XYZ file of C-alpha atoms in Angstrom:
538
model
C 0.000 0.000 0.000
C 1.168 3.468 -0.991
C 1.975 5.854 1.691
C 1.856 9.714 2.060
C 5.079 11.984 1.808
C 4.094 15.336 3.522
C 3.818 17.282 0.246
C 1.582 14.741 -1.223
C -0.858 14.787 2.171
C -0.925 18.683 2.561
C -1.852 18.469 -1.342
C -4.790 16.266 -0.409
C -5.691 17.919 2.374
C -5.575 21.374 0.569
C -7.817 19.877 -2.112
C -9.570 17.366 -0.447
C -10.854 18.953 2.898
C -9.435 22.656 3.394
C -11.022 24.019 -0.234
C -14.602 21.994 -0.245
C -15.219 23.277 3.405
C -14.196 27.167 2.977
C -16.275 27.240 -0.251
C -19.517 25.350 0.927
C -19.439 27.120 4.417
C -19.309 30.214 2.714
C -22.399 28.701 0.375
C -24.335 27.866 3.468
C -23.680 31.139 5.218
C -23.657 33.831 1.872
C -27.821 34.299 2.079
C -28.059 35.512 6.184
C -24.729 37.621 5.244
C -26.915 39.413 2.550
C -30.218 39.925 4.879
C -27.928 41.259 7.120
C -26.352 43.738 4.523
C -30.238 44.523 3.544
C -31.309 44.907 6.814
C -28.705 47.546 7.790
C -29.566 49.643 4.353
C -32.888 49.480 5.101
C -32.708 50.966 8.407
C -30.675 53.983 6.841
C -33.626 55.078 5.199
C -35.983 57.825 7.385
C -38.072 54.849 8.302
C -40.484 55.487 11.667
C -39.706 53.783 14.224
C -42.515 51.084 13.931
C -41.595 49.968 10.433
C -37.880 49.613 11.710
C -39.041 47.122 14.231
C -41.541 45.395 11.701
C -38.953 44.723 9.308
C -36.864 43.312 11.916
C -39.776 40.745 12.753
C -40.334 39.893 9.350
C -36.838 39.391 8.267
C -36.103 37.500 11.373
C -38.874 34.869 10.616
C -37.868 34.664 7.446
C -34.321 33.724 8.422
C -35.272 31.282 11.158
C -37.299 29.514 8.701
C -34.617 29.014 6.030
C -32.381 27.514 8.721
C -34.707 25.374 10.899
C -37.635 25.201 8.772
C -40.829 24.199 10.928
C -38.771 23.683 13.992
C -38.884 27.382 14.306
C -41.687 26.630 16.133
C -40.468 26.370 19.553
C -38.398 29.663 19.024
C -41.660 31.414 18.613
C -43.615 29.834 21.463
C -41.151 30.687 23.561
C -40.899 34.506 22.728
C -44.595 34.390 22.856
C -44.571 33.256 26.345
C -41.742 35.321 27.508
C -43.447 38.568 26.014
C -46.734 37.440 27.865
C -45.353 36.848 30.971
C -43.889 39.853 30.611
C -47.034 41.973 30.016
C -48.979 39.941 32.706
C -46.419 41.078 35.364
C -45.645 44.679 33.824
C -46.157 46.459 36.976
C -44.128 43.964 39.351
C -40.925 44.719 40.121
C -40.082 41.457 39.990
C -40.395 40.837 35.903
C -36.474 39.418 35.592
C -37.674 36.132 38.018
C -41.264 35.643 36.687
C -39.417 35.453 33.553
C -36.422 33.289 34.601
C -39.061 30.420 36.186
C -40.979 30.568 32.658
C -38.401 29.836 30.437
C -36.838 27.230 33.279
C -40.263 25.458 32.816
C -40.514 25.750 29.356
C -37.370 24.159 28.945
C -37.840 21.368 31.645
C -41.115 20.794 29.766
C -39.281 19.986 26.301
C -36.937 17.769 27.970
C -39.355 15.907 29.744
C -42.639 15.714 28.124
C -43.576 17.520 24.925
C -41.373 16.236 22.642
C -39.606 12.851 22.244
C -36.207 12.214 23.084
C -34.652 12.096 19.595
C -36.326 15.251 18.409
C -35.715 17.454 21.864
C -32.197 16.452 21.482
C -32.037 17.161 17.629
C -33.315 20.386 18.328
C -31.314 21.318 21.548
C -28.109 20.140 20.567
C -25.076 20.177 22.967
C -22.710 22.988 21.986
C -21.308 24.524 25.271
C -21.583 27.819 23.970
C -23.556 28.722 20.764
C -25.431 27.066 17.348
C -23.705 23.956 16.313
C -22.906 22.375 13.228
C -24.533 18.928 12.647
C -23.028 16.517 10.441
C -25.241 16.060 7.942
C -23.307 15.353 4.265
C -21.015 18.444 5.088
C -17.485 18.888 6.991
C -19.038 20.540 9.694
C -18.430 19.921 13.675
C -21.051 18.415 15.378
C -21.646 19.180 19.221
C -18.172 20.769 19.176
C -16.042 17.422 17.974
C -14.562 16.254 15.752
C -15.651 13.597 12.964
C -13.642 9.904 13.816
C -11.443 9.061 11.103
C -14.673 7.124 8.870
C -15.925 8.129 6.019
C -16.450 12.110 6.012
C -18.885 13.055 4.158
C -18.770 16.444 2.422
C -14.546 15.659 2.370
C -14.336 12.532 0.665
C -12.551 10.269 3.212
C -12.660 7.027 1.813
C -11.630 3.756 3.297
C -8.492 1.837 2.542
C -6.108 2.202 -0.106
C -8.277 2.325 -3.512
C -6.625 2.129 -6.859
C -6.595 6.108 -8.014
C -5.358 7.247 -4.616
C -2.405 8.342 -3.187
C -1.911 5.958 -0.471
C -3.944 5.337 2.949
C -4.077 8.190 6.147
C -3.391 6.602 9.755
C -6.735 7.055 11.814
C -5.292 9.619 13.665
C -3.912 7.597 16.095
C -7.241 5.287 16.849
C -5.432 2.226 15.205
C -3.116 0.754 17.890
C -0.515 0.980 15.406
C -0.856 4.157 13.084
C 1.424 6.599 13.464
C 4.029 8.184 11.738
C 3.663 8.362 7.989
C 2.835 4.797 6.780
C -0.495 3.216 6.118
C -2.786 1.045 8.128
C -1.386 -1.981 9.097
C -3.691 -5.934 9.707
C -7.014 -4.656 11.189
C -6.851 -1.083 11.364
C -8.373 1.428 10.244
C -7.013 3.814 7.259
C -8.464 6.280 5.465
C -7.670 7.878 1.893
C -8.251 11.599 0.773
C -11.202 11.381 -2.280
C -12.124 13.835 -4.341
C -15.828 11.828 -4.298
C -18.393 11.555 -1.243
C -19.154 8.280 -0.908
C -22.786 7.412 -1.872
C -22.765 11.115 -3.350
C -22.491 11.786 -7.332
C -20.444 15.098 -6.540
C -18.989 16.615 -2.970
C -22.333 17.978 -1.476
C -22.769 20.170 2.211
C -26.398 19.991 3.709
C -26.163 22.459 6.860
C -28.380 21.556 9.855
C -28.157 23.891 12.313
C -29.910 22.681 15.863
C -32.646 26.049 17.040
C -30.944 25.101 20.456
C -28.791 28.112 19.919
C -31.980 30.123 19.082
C -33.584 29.350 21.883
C -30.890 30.095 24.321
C -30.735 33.496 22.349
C -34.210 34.084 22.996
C -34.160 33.095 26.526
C -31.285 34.707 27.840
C -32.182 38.083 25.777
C -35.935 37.626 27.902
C -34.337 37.314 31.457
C -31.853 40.509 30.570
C -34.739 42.450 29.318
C -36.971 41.443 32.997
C -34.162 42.236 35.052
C -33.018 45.749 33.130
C -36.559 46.679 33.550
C -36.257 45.906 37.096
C -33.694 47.663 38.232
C -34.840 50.751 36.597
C -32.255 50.528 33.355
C -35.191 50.639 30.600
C -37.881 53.322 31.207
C -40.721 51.167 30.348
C -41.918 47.865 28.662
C -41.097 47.320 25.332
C -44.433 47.442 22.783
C -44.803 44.123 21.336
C -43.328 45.294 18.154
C -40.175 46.419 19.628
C -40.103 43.494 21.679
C -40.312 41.096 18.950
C -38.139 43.090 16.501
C -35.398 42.488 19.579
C -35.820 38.821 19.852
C -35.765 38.322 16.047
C -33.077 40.922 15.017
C -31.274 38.880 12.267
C -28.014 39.859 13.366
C -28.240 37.618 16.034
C -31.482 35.351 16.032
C -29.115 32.538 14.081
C -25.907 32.507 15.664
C -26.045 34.844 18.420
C -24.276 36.529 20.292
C -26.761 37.519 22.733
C -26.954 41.669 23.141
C -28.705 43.931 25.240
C -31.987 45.335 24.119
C -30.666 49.238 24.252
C -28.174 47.314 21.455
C -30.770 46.765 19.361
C -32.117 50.119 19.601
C -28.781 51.508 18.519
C -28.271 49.210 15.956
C -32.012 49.926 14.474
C -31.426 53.358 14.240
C -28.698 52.533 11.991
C -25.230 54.438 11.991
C -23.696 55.575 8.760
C -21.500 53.048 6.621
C -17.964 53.217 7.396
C -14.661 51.652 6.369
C -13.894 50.470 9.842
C -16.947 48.944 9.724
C -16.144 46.716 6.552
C -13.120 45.998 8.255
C -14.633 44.635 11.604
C -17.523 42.519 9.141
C -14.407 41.401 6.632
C -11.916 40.252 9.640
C -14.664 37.951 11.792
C -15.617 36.600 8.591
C -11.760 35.373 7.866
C -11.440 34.574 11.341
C -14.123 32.568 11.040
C -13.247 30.393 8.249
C -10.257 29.930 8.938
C -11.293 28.536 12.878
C -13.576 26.308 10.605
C -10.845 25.049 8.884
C -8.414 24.423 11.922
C -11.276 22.625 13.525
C -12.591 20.589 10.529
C -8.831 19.386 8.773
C -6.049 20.543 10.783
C -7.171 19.975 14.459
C -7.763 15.786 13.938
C -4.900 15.135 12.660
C -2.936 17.418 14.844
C -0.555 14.385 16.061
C -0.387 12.121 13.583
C 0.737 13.809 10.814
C 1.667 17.452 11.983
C 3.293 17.205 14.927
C 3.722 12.922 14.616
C 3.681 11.842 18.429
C 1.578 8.955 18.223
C 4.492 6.799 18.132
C 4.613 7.410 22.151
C 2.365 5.017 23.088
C 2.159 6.608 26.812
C 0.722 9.273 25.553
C -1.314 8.410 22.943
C -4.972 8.507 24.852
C -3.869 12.801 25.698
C -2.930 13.443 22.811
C -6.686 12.205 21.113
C -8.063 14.266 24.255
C -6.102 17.263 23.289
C -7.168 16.743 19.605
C -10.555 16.441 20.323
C -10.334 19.317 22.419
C -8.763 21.696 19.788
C -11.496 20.631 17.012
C -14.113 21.543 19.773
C -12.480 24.955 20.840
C -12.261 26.157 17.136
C -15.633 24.882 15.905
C -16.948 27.107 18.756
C -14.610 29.977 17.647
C -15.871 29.990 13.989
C -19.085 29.972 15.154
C -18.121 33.177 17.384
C -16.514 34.999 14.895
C -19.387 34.169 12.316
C -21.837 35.907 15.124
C -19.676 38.745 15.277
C -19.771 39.050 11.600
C -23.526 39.117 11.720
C -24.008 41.321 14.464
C -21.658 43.585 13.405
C -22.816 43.702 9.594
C -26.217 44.381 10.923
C -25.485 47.396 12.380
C -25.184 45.925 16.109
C -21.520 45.596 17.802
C -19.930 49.271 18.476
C -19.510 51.289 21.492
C -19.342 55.333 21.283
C -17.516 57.935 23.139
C -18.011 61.294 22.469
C -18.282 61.139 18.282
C -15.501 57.914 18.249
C -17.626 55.333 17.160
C -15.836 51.560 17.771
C -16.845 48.735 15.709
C -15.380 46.290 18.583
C -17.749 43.550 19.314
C -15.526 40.621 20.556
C -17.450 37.230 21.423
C -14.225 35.345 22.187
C -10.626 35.427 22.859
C -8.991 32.439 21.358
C -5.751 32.893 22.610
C -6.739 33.400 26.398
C -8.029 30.118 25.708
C -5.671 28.233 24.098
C -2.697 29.764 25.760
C -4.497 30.589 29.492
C -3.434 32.338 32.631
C -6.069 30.228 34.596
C -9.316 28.758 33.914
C -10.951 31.425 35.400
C -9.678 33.570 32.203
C -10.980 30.519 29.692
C -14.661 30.344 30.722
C -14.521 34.423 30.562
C -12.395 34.363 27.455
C -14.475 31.362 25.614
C -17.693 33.447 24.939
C -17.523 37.322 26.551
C -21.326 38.305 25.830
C -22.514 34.947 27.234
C -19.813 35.419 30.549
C -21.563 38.840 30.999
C -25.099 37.665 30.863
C -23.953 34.949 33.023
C -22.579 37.641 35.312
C -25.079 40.069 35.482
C -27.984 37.985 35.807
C -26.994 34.640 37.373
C -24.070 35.009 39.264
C -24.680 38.542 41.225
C -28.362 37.479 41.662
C -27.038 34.254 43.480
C -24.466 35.457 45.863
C -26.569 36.005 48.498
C -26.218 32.850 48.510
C -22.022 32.755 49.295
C -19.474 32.751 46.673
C -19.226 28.938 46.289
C -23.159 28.438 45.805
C -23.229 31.103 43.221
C -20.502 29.863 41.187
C -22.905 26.717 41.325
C -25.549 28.220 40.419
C -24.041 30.020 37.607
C -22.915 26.649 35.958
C -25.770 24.811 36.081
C -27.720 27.708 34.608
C -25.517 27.469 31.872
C -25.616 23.903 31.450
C -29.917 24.076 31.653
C -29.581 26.718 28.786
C -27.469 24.345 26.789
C -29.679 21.208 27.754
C -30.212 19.213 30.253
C -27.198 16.174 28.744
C -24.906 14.505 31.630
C -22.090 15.070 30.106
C -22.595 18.887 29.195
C -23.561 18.829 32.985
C -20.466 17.125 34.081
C -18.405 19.536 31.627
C -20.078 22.870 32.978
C -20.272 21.552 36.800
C -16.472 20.313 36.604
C -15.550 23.446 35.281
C -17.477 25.359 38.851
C -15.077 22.920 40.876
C -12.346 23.834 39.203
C -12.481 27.527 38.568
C -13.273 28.196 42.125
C -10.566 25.487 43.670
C -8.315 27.506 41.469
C -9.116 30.963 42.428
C -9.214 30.381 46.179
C -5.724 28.621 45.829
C -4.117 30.937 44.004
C -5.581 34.207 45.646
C -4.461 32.321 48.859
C -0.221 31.963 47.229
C -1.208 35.433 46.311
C -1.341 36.703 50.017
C 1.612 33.818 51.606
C 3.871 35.446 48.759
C 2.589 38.831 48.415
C 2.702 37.997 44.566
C 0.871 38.245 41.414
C -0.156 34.769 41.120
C -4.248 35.798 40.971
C -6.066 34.037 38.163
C -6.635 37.251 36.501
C -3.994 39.598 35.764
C -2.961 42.258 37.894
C -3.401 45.635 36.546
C -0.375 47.588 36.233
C 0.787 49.244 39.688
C -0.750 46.972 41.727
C 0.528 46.537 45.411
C 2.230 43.130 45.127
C 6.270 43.627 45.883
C 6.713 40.398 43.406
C 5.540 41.019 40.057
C 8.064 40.032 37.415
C 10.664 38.188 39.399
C 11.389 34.477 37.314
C 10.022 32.484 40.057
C 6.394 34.637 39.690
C 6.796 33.756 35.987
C 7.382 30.030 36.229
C 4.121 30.227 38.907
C 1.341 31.441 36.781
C 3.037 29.100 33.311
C 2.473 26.605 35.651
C -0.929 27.376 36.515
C -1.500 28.026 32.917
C -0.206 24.374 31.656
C -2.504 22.894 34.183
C -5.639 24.832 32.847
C -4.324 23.321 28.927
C -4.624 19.668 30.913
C -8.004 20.342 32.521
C -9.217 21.308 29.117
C -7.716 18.407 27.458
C -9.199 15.927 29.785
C -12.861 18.357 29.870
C -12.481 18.406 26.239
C -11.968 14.134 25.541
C -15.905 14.253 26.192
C -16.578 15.394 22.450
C -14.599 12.849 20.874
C -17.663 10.983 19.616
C -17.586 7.255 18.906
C -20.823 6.154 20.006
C -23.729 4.927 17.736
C -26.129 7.216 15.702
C -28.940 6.332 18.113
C -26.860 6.768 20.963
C -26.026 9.881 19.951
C -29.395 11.593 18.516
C -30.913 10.732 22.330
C -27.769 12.342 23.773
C -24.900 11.230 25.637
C -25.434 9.713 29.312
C -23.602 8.807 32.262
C -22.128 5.643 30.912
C -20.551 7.454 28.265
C -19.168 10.260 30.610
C -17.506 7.827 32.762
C -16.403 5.658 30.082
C -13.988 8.632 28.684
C -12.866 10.305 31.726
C -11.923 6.587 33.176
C -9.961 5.970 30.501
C -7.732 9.130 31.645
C -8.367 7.843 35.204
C -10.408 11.023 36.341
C -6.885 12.845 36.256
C -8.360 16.159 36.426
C -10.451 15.885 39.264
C -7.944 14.026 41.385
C -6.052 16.991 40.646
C -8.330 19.554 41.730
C -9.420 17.728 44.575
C -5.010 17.332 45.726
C -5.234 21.854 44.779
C -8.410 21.752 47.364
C -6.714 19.885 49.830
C -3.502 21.849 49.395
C -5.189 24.914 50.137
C -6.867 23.768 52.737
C -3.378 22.586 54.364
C -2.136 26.003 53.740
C -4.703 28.292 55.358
């Protein structure tokens, strides 16, 4: 059997994977980029106010439809409940709760009893953060991982060594014995670059988006809007119009992010057309495709043919978590930058001082992630409008509760938003555990060594006497290499390999254990041996 020399496999990959996906995204994508475009020169025009806020209904519909057909559904009923509830309890000055427990039903409901299991979890998905790409004949990721090394459709992996081909791709590292450069070996798997998709005539992309991502939209923009009204921050409740037009603004009803509703005001009123505007709209859409990329042909295949470690056997089951990790954290950062694109090309995204007008909407920072501080710094880094909400609404809300209760709280509101899966719960409830073991520790070393080892920076002049001395340094890359291993071992979870049905009535607590045993539940031992240490140290 043939094998691949580098030149030959980047040639493959270029033209096999990288090419078909950048062109068919952009397919997919090109129609909500140009109702966006419309939408913004429509609101230049000396509109009134009530047409403005019509348009953005109609639109709106019109793009949920073309995305999630009749499911749409559920979006509506739910922004028809929230805007009744919020009517009904218009002169209580508790609107942000009443609101809250009506979604939190709503949601339990469709988990529970109105719709079957398959469909609920079709339509919720599992993305920890945003819309998700299922895989459905297209090299998208699906629930934030990445495809096993089968047959990919929309790429053209085909298996074994076929007579036209180049040679045969180790599995990335799934076959016991693939690594390196040569080709599958006795019973394992291997996998060739094709120009065809198999069963397909001609390389074809279907995109299936999950309305879990619109829903969260629509409920976290409802709490935000009950809880600004109650602490005085909007004069008065929105007319139905204006409330709808809010919910369904196209620049973020598909991918998000979520935005406040004074936001949407600014961005209906429309500000004039500017070059660093382009820019902004122009950069997140690169970004964007080129995170889809990284996550779709790069990140899988990461060790095994970029960086060839697979040949340490030790390490071989890290390495897959790390890879499955990566193709999770970029699917989740196209789909951020995409949002930002659509915000911002909508006429939503800027801040303004005086007459400086900044087109600087920023959903996530990928290199706080991928290179962190702390954890702390990757759940606020992963998705900033989301951290806010979070923020404003959950966590502050909670901490009459203590510190440790609301960081609770927080995470399993997130993790009810995103639906209620184990393993997204064991992701998002792990990730309270750890953030807050880390921040106690490390505010604790903090004080012992009057040093700036906080999981957030210090700002400059801050009171510490060590700041930049080596040993301070070597502290916090510590700290940081240990937040890359928790997300490694978080991240393992979305390395799919279960069966279709499995996997359409979501992922339970079989599976969960099943992946974090097989890296021997090294991250929470850890945490649990940083607990104990700073308990030992207070």
């Amino acid at each position: 059997m043939a094998t691949f020399t580098r030149q030959e496999f980047y040639q493959q990959l270029l033209q096999g994977c990288m090419i078909p996906t950048a062109q068919q995204g952009l397919e997919q994508i090109w129609l909500l980029l140009l109702i966006c475009l419309a939408c913004r020169l429509l609101w230049r025009l000396p509109l009134p106010g009530y047409a403005k806020h019509l348009s953005t209904v109609v639109v709106g519909f019109y793009a949920l439809h073309h995305f999630f057909q009749l499911q749409m559904v559920w979006v509506v009923l739910l922004s028809l409940l929230c805007y009744l509830v919020l009517f009904l309890c218009r002169h209580s000055a508790h609107r942000g709760v009443f609101l809250s427990i009506t979604i939190l039903i709503y949601l339990l409901m469709g988990e529970m009893h109105m719709v079957d299991t398959v469909t609920w979890h079709k339509m919720r998905g599992e993305n920890l953060t945003s819309p998700h790409w299922d895989w459905d004949a297209g090299p998208f990721p699906s629930r934030g991982r990445r495809l096993p090394p089968g047959p990919r459709a929309g790429t053209g992996w085909r298996r074994g060594g076929e007579p036209g081909h180049l040679g045969s791709l180790p599995s990335s590292g799934r076959g016991e014995g693939s690594s390196g450069w040569s080709g599958g070996a006795g019973g394992q798997d291997s996998w060739v670059l094709s120009p065809v998709v198999p069963g397909c005539p001609t390389l074809g992309l279907s995109l299936s988006l999950s309305v879990a991502g619109a829903q969260m939209i629509v409920a976290m923009k409802a709490v935000s809007l009950g809880f600004d009204l109650d602490r005085g921050e909007l004069p008065a409740v929105p007319s139905p119009v204006e409330f709808m037009g809010y919910i369904y603004f196209v620049g973020t009803a598909i991918f998000g992010p979520w935005n406040r509703f004074r936001c949407y005001l600014q961005a209906v009123e429309s500000r004039a057309l500017s070059l660093p505007w382009l820019r902004k709209v122009s950069r997140s859409l690169l970004l964007s495709v080129v995170c889809l990329l990284i996550s779709t042909c790069i990140a899988p295949y990461l060790f095994s043919y970029f960086i060839p470690l697979y040949g340490y056997w030790q390490l071989r089951k890290w390495l897959r978590a790390y890879e499955s990790a990566i193709s999770f954290h970029f699917s989740s950062y196209f789909v951020g930058f995409l949002s930002e694109a659509t915000a911002t090309l909508a006429g939503a995204g800027f801040t303004e001082e005086k007459d400086n007008l900044k087109w600087d909407l920023t959903v996530s920072r990928p290199l706080n992630v991928e290179l962190p501080r702390s954890m702390v710094e990757v759940v606020t880094s992963w998705n900033l409008p989301m951290s806010s909400w979070l923020n404003s609404y959950v966590f502050k809300n909670s901490l009459q509760l203590g510190t440790f209760s609301a960081v609770i709280v927080t995470y399993a509101a997130s993790a009810l938003l995103h639906g209620l899966s184990f393993h997204l719960a064991a992701v998002l409830l792990s990730l309270g555990f750890i953030t807050y073991v880390e921040h106690v520790l490390r505010k604790r070393l903090s004080v012992i060594f009057d040093a700036c080892l906080l999981s957030k920076r210090c700002p400059p002049g801050c009171p510490h006497r060590h700041n930049t001395n080596l040993w301070v340094r070597l502290l916090n890359l510590l700290f940081g290499a240990l937040a890359v291993f928790h997300l490694a071992y978080l991240g393992s979870l979305f390395d799919i390999d279960a069966d279709d049905t499995v996997e359409e009535q979501g992922y339970g607590m079989s599976y969960t254990i099943y992946k974090w045993s097989e890296l021997s539940w090294a991250s929470h031992w850890v945490t649990f041996g940083c607990w104990v240490f700073y308990r030992l140290i207070g």
